[in-house]
Short mmCIF file of C-alpha atoms in Angstrom, two decimals:
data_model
loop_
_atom_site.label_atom_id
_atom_site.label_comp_id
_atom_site.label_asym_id
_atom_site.label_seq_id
_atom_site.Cartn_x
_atom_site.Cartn_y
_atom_site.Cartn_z
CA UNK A 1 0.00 0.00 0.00
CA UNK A 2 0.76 3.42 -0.59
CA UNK A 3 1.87 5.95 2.59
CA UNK A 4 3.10 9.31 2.48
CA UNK A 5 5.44 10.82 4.93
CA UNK A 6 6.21 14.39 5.95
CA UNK A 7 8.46 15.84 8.23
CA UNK A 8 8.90 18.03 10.79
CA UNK A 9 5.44 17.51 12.14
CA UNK A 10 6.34 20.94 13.68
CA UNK A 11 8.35 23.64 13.22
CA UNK A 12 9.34 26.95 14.97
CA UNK A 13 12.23 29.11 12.87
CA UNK A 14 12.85 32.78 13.26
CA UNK A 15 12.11 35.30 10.83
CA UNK A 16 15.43 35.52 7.68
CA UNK A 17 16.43 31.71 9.23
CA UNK A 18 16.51 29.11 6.26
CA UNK A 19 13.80 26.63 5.58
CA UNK A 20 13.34 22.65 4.62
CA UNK A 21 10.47 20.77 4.69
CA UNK A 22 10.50 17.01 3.32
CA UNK A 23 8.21 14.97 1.98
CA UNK A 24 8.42 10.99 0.72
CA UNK A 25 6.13 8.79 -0.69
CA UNK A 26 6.23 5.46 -1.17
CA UNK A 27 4.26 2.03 -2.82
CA UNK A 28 3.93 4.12 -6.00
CA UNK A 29 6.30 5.06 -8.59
CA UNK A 30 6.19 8.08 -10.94
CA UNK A 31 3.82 10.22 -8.68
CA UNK A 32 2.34 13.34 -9.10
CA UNK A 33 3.30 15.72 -5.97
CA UNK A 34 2.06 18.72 -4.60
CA UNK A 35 2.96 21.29 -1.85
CA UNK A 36 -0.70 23.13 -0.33
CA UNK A 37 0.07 25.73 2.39
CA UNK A 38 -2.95 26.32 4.91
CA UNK A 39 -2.78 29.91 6.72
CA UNK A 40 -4.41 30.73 9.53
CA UNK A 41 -8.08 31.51 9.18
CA UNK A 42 -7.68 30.85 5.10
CA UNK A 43 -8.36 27.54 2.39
CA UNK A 44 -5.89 25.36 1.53
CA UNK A 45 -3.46 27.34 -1.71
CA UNK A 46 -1.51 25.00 -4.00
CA UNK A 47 1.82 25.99 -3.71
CA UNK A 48 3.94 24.18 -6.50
CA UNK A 49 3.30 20.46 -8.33
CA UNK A 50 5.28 18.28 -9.86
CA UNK A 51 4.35 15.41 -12.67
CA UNK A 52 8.47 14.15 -12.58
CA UNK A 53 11.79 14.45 -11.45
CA UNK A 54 12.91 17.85 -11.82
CA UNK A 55 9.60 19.39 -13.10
CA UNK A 56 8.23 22.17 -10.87
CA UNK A 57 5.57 23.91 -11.20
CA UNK A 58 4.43 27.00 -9.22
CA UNK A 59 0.91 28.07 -8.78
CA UNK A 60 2.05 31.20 -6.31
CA UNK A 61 4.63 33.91 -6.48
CA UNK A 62 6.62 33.46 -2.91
CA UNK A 63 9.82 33.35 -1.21
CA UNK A 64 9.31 29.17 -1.48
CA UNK A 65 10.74 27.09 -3.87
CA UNK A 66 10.38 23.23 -4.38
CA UNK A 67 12.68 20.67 -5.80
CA UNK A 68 12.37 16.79 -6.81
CA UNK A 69 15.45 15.32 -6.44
CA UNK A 70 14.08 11.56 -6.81
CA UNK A 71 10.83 10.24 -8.31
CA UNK A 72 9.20 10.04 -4.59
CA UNK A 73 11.19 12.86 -2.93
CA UNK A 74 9.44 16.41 -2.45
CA UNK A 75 11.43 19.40 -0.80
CA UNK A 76 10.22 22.62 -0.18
CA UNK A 77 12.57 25.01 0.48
CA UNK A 78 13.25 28.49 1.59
CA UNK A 79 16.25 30.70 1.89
CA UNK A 80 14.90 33.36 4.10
CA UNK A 81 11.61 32.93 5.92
CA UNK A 82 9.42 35.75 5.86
CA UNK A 83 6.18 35.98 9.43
CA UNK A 84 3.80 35.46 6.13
CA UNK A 85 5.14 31.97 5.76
CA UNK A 86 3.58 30.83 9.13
CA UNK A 87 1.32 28.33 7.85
CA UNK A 88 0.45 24.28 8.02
CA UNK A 89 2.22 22.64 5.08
CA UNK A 90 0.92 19.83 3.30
CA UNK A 91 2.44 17.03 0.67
CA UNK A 92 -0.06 15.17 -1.12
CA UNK A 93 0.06 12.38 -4.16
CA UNK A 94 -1.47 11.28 -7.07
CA UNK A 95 -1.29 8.42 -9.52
CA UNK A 96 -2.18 11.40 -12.88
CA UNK A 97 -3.10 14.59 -12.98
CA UNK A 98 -6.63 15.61 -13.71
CA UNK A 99 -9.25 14.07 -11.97
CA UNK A 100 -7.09 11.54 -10.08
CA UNK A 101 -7.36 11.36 -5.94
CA UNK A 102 -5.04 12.95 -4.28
CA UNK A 103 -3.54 11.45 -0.88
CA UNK A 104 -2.95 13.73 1.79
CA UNK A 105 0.33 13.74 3.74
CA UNK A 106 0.27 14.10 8.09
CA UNK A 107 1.59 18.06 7.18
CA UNK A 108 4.29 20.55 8.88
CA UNK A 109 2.85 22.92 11.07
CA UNK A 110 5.38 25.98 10.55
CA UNK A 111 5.48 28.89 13.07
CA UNK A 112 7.73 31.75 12.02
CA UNK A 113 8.56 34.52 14.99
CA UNK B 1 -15.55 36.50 -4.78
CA UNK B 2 -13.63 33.20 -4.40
CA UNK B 3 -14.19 30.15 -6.68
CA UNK B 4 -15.32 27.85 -4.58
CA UNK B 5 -17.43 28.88 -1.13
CA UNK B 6 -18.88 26.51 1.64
CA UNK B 7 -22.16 27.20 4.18
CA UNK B 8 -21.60 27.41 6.80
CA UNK B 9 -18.45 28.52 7.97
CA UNK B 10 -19.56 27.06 11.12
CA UNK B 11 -21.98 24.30 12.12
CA UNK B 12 -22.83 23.26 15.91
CA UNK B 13 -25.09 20.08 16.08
CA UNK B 14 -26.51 17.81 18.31
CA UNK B 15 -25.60 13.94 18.42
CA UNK B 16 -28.05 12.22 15.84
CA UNK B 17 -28.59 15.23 13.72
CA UNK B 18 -28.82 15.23 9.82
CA UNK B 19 -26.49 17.77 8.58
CA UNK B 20 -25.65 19.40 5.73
CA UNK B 21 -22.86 21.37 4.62
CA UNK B 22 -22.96 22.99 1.33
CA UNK B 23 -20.10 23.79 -1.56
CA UNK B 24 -20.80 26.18 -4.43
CA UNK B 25 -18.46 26.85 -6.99
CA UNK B 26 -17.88 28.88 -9.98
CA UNK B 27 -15.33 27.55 -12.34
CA UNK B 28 -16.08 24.58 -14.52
CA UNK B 29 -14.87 21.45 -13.21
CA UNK B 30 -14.47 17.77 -14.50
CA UNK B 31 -14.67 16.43 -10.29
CA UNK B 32 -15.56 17.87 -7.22
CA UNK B 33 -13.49 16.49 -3.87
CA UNK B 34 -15.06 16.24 -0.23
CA UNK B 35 -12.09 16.41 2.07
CA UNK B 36 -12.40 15.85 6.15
CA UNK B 37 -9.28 17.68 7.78
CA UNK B 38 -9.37 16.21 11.75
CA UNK B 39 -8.35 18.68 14.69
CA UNK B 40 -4.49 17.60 14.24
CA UNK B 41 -4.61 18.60 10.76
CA UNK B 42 -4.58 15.32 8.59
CA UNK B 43 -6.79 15.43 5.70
CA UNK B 44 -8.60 12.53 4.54
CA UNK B 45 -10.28 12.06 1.36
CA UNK B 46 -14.25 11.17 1.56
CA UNK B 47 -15.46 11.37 -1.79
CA UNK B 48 -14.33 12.56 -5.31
CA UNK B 49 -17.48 13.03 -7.79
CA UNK B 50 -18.51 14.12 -11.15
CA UNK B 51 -22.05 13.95 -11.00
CA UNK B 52 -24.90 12.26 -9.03
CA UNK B 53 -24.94 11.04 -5.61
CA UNK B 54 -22.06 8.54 -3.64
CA UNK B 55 -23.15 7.02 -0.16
CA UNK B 56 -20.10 6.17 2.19
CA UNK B 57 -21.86 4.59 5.61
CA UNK B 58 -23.57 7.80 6.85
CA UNK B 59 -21.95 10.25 4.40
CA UNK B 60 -23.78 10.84 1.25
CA UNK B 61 -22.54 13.26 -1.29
CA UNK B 62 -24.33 14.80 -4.02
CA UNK B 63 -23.50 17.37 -7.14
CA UNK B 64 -25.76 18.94 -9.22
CA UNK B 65 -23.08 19.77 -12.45
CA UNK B 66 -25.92 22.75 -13.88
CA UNK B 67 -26.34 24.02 -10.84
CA UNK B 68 -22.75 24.09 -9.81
CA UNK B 69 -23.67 22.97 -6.28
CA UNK B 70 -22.55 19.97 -4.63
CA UNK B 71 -23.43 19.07 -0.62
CA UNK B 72 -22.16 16.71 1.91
CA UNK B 73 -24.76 15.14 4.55
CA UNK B 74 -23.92 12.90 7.40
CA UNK B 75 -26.90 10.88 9.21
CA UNK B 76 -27.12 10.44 12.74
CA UNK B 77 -24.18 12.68 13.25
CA UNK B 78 -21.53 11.54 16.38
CA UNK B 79 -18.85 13.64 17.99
CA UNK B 80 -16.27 11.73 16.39
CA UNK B 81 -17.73 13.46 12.96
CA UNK B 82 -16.14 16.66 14.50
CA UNK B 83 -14.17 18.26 11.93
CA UNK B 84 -13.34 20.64 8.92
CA UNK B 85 -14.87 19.68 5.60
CA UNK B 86 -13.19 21.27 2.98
CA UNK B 87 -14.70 21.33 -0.53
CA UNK B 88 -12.10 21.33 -3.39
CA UNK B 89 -12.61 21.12 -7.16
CA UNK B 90 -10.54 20.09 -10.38
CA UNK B 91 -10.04 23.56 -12.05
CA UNK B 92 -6.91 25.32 -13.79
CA UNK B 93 -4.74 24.55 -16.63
CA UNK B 94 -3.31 21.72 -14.99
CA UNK B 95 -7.19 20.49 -13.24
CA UNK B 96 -5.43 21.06 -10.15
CA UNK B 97 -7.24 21.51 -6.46
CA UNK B 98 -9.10 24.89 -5.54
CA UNK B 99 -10.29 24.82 -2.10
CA UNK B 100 -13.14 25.86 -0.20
CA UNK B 101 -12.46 27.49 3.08
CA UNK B 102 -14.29 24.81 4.89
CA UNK B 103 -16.90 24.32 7.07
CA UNK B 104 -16.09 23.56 10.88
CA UNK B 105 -18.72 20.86 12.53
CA UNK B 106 -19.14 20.70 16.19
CA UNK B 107 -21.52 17.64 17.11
CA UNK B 108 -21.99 17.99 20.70
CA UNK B 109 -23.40 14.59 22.72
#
């Protein structure tokens, strides 16, 4: 069976301090994989996807940036945090694009002071 | 106005209620997705539809395509059923995920 792992579950960094937030998956190959960022008070926002290996896209213009270094790894990454990036992070999965399901990871609550 | 809004925002009920919680969108979609995120954050997936009606032990989900209208009931509502459920549907170039805010249920006993 399929899981999906993230981690940290939490996170407290201070404002300008680097960020890295991992996330695996694994029972599939050749996944789909997205980053969602859920602020406080607000909807879940797609961040960035990714149909392969070294193919980002971005949905959002932000101080984040993601990178697929293997078919089931998904970073997201930031050089300086900004207080706006305070948020709960969350890796998901699917087998297409489209229509498919997509499979939630347990997500990286992020507090930025 | 966003794409996709949920009624309520918030919903109190008592154990063994029928409730309701309704998603309206306004892009056109090939899926709609009922998500339930728990108080720890994990989201799980409840249904994924297109059209009609799906039944999932007390959950029933429903979307009227036309209408672009879709809700989410749950019979004989328990505390456990305490959550956020999010609406989300397949829009954008890529048919990616726009959410709704969510609705937060409160089932007291």
């Amino acid at each position: 069976s399929q899981t999906i792992h993230q981690w940290p579950a939490t996170l407290v960094q201070p404002v300008g301090s680097p960020l890295s937030l991992e996330c695996t998956v694994e029972g599939t190959s050749n996944p789909n994989l997205y980053w969602y960022r859920q602020a406080a008070g607000r909807g879940l926002q797609l961040l960035f996807y990714s149909v392969g290996i070294g193919q980002i896209s971005s949905e959002v213009p932000q101080n984040l940036s993601a990178s697929r270094p293997q078919d089931r790894q998904f970073i997201l990454s930031s050089k300086k945090l900004l207080l706006s990036d305070s948020g709960f992070y969350l890796c998901a999965w699917s087998k297409g694009a489209g229509t498919d399901t997509q499979y939630f990871g347990p997500g990286t609550r992020l507090t930025v002071l | 106005k966003n794409e996709v809004e949920q009624s309520p925002q918030n919903l109190t009920a008592q154990e063994g209620e029928f409730i309701t919680i309704n998603c309206s969108y306004s892009v056109g979609i090939s899926a709609l997705h009922w998500l339930q995120q728990h108080p720890g954050g994990g989201i799980v997936s409840l249904f994924m539809l297109s059209s009609g009606k799906k039944k999932h032990g007390r959950l029933i989900a429903t979307i009227n395509i036309q209408e672009k209208h879709s809700s989410l009931h749950i019979t004989a509502s328990h505390p456990r059923d305490s959550a956020v459920y999010i609406c989300a549907v397949y829009g954008g170039s890529q048919g990616n995920l726009i959410f709704g805010k969510g609705t937060k249920l409160s089932v007291k006993p």
